[in-house]
Tab-separated table of C-alpha atoms and ligand atoms in Angstrom:
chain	number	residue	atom	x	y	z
Y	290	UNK	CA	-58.346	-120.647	-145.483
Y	291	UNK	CA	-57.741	-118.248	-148.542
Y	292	UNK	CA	-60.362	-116.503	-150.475
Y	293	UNK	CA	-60.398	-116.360	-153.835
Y	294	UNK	CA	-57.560	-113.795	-154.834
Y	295	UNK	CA	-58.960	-110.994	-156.739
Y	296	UNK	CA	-57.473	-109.867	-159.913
Y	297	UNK	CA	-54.703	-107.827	-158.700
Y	298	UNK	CA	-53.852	-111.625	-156.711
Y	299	UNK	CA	-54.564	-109.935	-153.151
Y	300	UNK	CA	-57.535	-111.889	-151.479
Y	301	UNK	CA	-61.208	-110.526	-152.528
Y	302	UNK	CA	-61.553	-108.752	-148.851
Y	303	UNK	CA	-58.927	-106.525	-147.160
Y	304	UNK	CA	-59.246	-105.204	-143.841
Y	305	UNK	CA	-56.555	-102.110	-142.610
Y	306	UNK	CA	-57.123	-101.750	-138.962
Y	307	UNK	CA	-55.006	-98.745	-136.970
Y	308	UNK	CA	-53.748	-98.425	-133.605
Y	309	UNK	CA	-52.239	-96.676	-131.281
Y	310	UNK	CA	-50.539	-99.172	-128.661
Y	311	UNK	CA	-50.069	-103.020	-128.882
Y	312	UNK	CA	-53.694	-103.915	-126.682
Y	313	UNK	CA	-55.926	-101.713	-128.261
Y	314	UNK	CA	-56.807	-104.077	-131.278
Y	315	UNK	CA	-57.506	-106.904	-129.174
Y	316	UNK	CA	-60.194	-104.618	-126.869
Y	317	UNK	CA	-61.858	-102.710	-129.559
Y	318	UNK	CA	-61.214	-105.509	-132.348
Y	319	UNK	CA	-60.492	-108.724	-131.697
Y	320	UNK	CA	-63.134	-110.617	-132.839
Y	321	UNK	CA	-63.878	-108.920	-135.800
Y	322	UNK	CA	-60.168	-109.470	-136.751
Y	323	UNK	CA	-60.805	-113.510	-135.775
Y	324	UNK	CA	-63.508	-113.453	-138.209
Y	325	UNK	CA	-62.509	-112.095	-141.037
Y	326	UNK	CA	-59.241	-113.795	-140.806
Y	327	UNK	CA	-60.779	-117.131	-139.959
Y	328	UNK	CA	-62.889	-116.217	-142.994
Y	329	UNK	CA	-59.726	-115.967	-145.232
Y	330	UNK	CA	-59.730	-111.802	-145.851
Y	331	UNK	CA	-56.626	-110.068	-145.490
Y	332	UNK	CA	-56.177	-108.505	-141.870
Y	333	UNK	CA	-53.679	-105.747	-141.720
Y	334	UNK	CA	-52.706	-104.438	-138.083
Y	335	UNK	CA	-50.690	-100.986	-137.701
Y	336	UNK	CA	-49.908	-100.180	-134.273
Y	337	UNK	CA	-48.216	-96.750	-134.252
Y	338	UNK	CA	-46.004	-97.074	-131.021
Y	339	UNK	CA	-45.152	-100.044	-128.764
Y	340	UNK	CA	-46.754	-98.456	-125.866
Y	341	UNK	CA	-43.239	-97.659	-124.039
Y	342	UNK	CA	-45.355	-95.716	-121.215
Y	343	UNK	CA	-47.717	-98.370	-120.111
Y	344	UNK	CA	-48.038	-99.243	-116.553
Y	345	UNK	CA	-47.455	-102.695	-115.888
Y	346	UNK	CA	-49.575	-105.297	-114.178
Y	347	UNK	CA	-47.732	-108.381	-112.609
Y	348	UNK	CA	-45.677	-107.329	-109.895
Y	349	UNK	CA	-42.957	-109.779	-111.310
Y	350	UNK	CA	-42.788	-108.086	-114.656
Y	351	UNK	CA	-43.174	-104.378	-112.779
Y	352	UNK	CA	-39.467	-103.773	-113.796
Y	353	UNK	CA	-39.822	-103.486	-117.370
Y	354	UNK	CA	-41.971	-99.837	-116.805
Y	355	UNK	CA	-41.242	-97.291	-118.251
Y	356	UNK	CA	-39.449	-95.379	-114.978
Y	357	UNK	CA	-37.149	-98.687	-114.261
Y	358	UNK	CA	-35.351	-100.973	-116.926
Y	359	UNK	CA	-37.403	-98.810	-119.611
Y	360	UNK	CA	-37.822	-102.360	-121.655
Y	361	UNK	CA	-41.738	-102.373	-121.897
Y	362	UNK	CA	-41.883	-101.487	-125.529
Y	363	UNK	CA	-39.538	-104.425	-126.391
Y	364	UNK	CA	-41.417	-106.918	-124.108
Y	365	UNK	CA	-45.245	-105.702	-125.695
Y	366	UNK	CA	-43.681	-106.357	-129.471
Y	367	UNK	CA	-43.704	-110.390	-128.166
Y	368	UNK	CA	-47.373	-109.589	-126.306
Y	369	UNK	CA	-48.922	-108.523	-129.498
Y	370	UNK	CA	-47.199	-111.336	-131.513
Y	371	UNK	CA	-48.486	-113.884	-129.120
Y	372	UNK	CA	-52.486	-112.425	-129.472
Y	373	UNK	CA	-52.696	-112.287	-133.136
Y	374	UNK	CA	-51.372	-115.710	-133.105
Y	375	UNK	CA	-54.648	-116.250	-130.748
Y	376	UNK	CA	-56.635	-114.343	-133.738
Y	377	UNK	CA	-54.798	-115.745	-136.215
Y	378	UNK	CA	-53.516	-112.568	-137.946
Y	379	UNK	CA	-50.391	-112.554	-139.776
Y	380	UNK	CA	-49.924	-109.572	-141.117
Y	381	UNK	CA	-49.372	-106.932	-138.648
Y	382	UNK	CA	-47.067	-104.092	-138.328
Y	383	UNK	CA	-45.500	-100.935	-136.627
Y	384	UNK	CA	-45.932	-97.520	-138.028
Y	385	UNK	CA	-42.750	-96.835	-139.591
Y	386	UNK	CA	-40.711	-99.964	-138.167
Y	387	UNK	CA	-40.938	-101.029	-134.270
Y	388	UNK	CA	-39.848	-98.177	-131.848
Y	389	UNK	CA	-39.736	-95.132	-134.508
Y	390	UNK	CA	-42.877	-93.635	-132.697
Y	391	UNK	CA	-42.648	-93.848	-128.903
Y	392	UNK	CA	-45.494	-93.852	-126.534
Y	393	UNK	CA	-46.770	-90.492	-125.253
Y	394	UNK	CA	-48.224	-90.829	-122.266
Y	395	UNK	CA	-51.465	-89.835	-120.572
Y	396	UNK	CA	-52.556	-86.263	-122.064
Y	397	UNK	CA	-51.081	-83.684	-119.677
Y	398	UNK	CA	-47.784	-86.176	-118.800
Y	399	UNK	CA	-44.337	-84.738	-119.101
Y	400	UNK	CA	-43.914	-87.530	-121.633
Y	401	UNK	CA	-45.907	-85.545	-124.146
Y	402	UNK	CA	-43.154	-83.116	-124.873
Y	403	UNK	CA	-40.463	-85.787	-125.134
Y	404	UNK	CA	-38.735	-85.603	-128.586
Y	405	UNK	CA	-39.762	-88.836	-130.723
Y	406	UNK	CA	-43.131	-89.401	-129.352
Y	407	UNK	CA	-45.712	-89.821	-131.263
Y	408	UNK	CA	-47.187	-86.849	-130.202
Y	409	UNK	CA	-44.602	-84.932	-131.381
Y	410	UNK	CA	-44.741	-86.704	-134.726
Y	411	UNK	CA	-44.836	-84.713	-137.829
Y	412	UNK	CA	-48.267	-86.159	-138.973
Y	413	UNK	CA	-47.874	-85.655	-142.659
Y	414	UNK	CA	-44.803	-87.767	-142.528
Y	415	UNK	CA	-46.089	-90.142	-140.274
Y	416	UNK	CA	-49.026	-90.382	-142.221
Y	417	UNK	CA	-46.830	-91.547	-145.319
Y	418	UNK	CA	-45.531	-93.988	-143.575
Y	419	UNK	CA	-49.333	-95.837	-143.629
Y	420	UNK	CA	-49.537	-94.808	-147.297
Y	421	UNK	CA	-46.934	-97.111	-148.216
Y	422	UNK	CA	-48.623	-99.631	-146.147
Y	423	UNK	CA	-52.375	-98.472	-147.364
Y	424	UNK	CA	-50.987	-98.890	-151.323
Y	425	UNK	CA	-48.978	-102.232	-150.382
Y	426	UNK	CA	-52.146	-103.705	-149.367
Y	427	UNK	CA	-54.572	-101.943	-150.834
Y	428	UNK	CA	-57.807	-102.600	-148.547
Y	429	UNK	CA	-61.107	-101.576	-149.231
Y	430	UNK	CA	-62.149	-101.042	-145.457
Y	431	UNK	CA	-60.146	-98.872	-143.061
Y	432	UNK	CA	-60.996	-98.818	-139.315
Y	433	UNK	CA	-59.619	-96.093	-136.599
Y	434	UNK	CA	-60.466	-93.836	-134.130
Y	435	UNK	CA	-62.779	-90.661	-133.862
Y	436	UNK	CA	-61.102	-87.226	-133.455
Y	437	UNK	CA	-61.145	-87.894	-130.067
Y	438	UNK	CA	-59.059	-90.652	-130.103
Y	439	UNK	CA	-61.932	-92.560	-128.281
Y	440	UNK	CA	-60.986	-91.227	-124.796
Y	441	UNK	CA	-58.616	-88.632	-125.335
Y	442	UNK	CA	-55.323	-90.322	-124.949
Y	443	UNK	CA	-52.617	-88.218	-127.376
Y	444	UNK	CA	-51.469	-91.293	-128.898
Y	445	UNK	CA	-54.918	-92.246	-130.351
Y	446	UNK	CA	-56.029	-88.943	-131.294
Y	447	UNK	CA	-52.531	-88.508	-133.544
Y	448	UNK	CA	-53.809	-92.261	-134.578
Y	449	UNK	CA	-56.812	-90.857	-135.922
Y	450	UNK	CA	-55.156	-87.520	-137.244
Y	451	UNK	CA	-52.785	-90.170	-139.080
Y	452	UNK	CA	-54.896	-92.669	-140.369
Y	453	UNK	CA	-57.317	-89.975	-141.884
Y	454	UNK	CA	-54.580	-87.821	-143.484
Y	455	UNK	CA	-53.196	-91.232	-145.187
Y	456	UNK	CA	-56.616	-92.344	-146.397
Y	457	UNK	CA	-56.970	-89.352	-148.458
Y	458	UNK	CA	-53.074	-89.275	-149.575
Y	459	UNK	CA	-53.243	-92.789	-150.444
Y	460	UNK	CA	-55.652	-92.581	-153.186
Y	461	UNK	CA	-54.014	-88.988	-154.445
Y	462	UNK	CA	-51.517	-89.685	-157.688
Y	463	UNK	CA	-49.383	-86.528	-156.986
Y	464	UNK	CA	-48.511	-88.082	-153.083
Y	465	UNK	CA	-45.173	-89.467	-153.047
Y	466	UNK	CA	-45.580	-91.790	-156.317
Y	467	UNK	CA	-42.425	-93.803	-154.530
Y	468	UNK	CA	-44.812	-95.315	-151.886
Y	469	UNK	CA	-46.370	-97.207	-154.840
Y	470	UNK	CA	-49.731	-97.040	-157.149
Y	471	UNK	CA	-52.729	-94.743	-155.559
Y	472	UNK	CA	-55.786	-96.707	-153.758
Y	473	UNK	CA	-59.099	-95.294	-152.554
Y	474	UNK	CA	-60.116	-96.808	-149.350
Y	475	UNK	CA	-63.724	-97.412	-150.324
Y	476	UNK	CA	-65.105	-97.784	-146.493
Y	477	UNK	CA	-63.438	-95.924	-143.154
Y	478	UNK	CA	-65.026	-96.562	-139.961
Y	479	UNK	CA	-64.317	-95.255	-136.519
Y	480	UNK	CA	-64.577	-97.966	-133.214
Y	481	UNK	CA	-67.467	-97.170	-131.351
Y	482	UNK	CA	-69.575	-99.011	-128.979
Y	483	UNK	CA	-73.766	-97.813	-128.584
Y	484	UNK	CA	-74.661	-96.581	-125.161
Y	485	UNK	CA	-77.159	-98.688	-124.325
Y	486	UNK	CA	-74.968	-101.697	-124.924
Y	487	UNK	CA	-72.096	-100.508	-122.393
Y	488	UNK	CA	-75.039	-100.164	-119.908
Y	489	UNK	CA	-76.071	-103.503	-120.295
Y	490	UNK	CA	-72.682	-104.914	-120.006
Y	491	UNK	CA	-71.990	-102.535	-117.178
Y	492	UNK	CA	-75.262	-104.265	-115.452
Y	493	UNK	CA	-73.765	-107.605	-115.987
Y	494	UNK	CA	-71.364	-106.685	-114.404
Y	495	UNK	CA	-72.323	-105.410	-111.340
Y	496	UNK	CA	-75.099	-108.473	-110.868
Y	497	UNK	CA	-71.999	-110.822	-111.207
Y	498	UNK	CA	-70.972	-108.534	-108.023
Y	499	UNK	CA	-68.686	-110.068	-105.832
Y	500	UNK	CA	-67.479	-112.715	-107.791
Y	501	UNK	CA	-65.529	-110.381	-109.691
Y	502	UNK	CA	-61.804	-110.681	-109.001
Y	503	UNK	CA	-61.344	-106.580	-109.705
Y	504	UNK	CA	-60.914	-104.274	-107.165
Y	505	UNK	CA	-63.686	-102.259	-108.483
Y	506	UNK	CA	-65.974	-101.536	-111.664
Y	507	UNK	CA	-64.984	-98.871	-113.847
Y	508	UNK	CA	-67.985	-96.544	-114.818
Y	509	UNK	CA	-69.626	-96.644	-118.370
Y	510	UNK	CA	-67.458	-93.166	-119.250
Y	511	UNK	CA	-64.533	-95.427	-118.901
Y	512	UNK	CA	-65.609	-96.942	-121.886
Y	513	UNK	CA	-63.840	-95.113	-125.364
Y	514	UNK	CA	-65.930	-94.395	-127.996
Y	515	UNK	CA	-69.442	-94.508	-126.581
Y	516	UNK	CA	-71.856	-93.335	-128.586
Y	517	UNK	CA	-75.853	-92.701	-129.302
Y	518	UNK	CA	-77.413	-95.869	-130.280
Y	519	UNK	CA	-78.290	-95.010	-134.147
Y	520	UNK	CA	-74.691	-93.915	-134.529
Y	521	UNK	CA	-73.190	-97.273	-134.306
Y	522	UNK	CA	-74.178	-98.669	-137.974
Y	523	UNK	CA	-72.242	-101.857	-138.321
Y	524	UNK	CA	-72.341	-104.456	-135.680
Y	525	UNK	CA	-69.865	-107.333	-136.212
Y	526	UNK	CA	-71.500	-110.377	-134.292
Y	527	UNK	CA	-67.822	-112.208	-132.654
Y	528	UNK	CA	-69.745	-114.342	-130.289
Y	529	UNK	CA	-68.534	-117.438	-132.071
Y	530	UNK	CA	-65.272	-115.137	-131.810
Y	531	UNK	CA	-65.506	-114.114	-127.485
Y	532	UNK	CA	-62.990	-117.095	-126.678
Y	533	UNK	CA	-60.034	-115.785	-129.332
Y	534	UNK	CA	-60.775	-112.290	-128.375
Y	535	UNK	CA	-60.757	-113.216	-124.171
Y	536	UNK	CA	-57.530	-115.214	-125.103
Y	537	UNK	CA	-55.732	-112.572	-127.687
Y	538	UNK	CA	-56.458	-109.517	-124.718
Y	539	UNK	CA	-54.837	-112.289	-122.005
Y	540	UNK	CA	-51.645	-112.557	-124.467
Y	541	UNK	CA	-51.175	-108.660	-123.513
Y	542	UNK	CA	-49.811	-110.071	-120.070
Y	543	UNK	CA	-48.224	-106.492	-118.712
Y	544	UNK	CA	-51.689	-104.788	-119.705
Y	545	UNK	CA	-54.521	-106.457	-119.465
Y	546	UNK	CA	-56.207	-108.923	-116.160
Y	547	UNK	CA	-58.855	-111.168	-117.764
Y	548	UNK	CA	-61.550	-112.791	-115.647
Y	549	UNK	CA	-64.554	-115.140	-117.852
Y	550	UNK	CA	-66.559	-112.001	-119.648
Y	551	UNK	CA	-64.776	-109.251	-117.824
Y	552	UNK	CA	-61.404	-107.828	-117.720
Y	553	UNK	CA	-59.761	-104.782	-116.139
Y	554	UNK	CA	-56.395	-102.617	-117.093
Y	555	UNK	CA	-54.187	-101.173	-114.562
Y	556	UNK	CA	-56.854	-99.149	-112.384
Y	557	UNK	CA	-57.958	-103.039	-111.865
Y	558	UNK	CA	-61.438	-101.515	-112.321
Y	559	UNK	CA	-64.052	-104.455	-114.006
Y	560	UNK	CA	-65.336	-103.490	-117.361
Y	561	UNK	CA	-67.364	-106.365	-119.724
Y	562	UNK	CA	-65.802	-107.475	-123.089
Y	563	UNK	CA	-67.905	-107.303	-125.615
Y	564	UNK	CA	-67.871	-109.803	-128.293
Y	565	UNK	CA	-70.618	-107.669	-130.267
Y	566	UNK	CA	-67.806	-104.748	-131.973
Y	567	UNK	CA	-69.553	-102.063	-133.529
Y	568	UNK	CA	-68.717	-99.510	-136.004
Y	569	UNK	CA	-69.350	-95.953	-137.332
Y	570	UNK	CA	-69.151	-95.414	-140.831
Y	571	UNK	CA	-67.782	-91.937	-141.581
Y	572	UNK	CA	-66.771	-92.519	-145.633
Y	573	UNK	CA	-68.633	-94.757	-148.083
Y	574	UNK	CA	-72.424	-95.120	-148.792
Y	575	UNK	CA	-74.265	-95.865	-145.546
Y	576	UNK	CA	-76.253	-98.691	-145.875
Y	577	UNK	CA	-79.836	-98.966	-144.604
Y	578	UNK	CA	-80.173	-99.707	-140.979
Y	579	UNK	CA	-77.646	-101.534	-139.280
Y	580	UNK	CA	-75.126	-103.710	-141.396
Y	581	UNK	CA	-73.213	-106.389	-140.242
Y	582	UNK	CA	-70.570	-106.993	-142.157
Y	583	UNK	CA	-67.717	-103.755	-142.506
Y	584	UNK	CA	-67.408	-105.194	-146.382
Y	585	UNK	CA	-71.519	-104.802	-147.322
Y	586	UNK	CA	-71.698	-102.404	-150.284
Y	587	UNK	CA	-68.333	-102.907	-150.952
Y	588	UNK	CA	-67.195	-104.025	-154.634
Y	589	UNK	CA	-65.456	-107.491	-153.945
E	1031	LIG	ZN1	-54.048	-97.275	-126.374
């Protein structure tokens, strides 16, 4: 399904969502990508590196790592095709073309230093590359990271640093004119999930107890982006969503062990997934109470 196109012939909604590695979208997005796709707006997916560094699940596919046939990157471009199939996202992307970035590690890891990671990026020119994407597509609602990255990793806090830079070069007429007409993003959010709703899913969790298939439960400061309560102010409801979302997370085979309404990474510690995603609106007029649509207010 297509919505109406607008009058520049793009469809009426357009949704820019930025990442660091292949995974992340599907865990802090998923469903609200499903929906709006499934709803006919444009979803655009940047991931900024193909998350070289990643440590690898299955034992049968523990060769590709990073520190043995170094072919993880490669193998997670195929991962991330095969979940926004499940989400049914077409147009998605690598900052700059696949494997100009690489994956930077854990902060603190040699890896940081290592020339052509995206640590070590130059941000203003990584930051153009997005403008050319940003001016291509031309979406009224952005969505990234806080400063923090969510949890500190380098790779999403240059994600953040990039994406912001970007949003205000994009709509600037004296930025690179070559990357295509200027465009004000009229809406940027940052992922976030409200406190009390990482407690209650970290309850759930531990009542479903044993039947887990985890080794452990990861603690509610595992969780990126948590946040006070009235901070989150747009909650996308993906419940119709959860099953794409479970299914787009499983397609990220090396990264990601899903069990019913919980998954863990490679610390095989249980967290929920949370097919409520909610969103903190740093630019744009802030609606009244909580919104749930990333669009409302937006002229469409
Ligand atoms: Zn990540």
């Amino acid at each position: 399904m297509t919505e109406p196109a607008g009058p520049d012939g793009l469809p009426a909604r357009r949704l820019l969502l930025v990442h660091a590695h292949p995974d992340d979208e599907s865990i802090n997005n998923g469903a609200t990508m499903a929906k709006y796709a499934a709803e006919g707006a444009q979803v655009t997916l940047v991931t900024c590196t193909l998350g070289e560094e990643g440590e690898v699940i299955p034992p049968e596919l523990a060769h590709l790592a990073a520190d043995r046939d170094n072919t993880l990157g490669e193998h997670r471009i195929g991962e991330l095709a095969a979940a926004m199939r499940e989400l049914g996202v077409t147009d998605h992307r690598f900052l700059g073309g696949p494997g100009l970035y690489r994956d930077s590690g854990m902060m603190g890891a040699a890896q940081n230093e290592r020339p052509g990671c995206f640590w070590q990026a130059d941000v203003e020119e990584a930051a153009g590359h997005l403008v050319a994407v940003i001016r291509e597509v031309r979406p009224q609602v952005m969505v990234a990271y806080d400063p923090n990255g969510g949890y500190g990793h380098p790779d999403h806090i240059q994600a953040h640093r990039v994406a912001m830079l970007a949003a205000d070069l994009a709509a600037e007429p004296g930025f690179r004119p070559d990357l295509g007409e200027p465009h004000a993003i009229a809406r940027v959010y940052w992922n976030c999930v409200p406190r009390s709703v990482v407690e209650e899913g970290f309850a759930r969790l531990r009542a479903a107890g044993g039947n887990i298939p985890f080794e452990g439960i990861a603690s509610a400061d595992d969780v990126p982006g948590v946040v006070d309560d009235a901070e989150a102010t747009v909650a996308v409801d993906g419940t119709r969503y959860a099953q794409r979302k479970a299914a787009a997370m499983r397609a990220h085979v090396t990264q990601i062990a899903v069990d019913g309404p919980f998954f863990a990474l490679s610390n095989d510690l249980g967290q929920p997934v949370f097919a409520m995603e909610y969103y903190r609106m740093v630019r744009g007029q802030q609606p009244a109470g909580r919104a749930d649509d990333l669009f409302a207010g937006t002229e469409v």
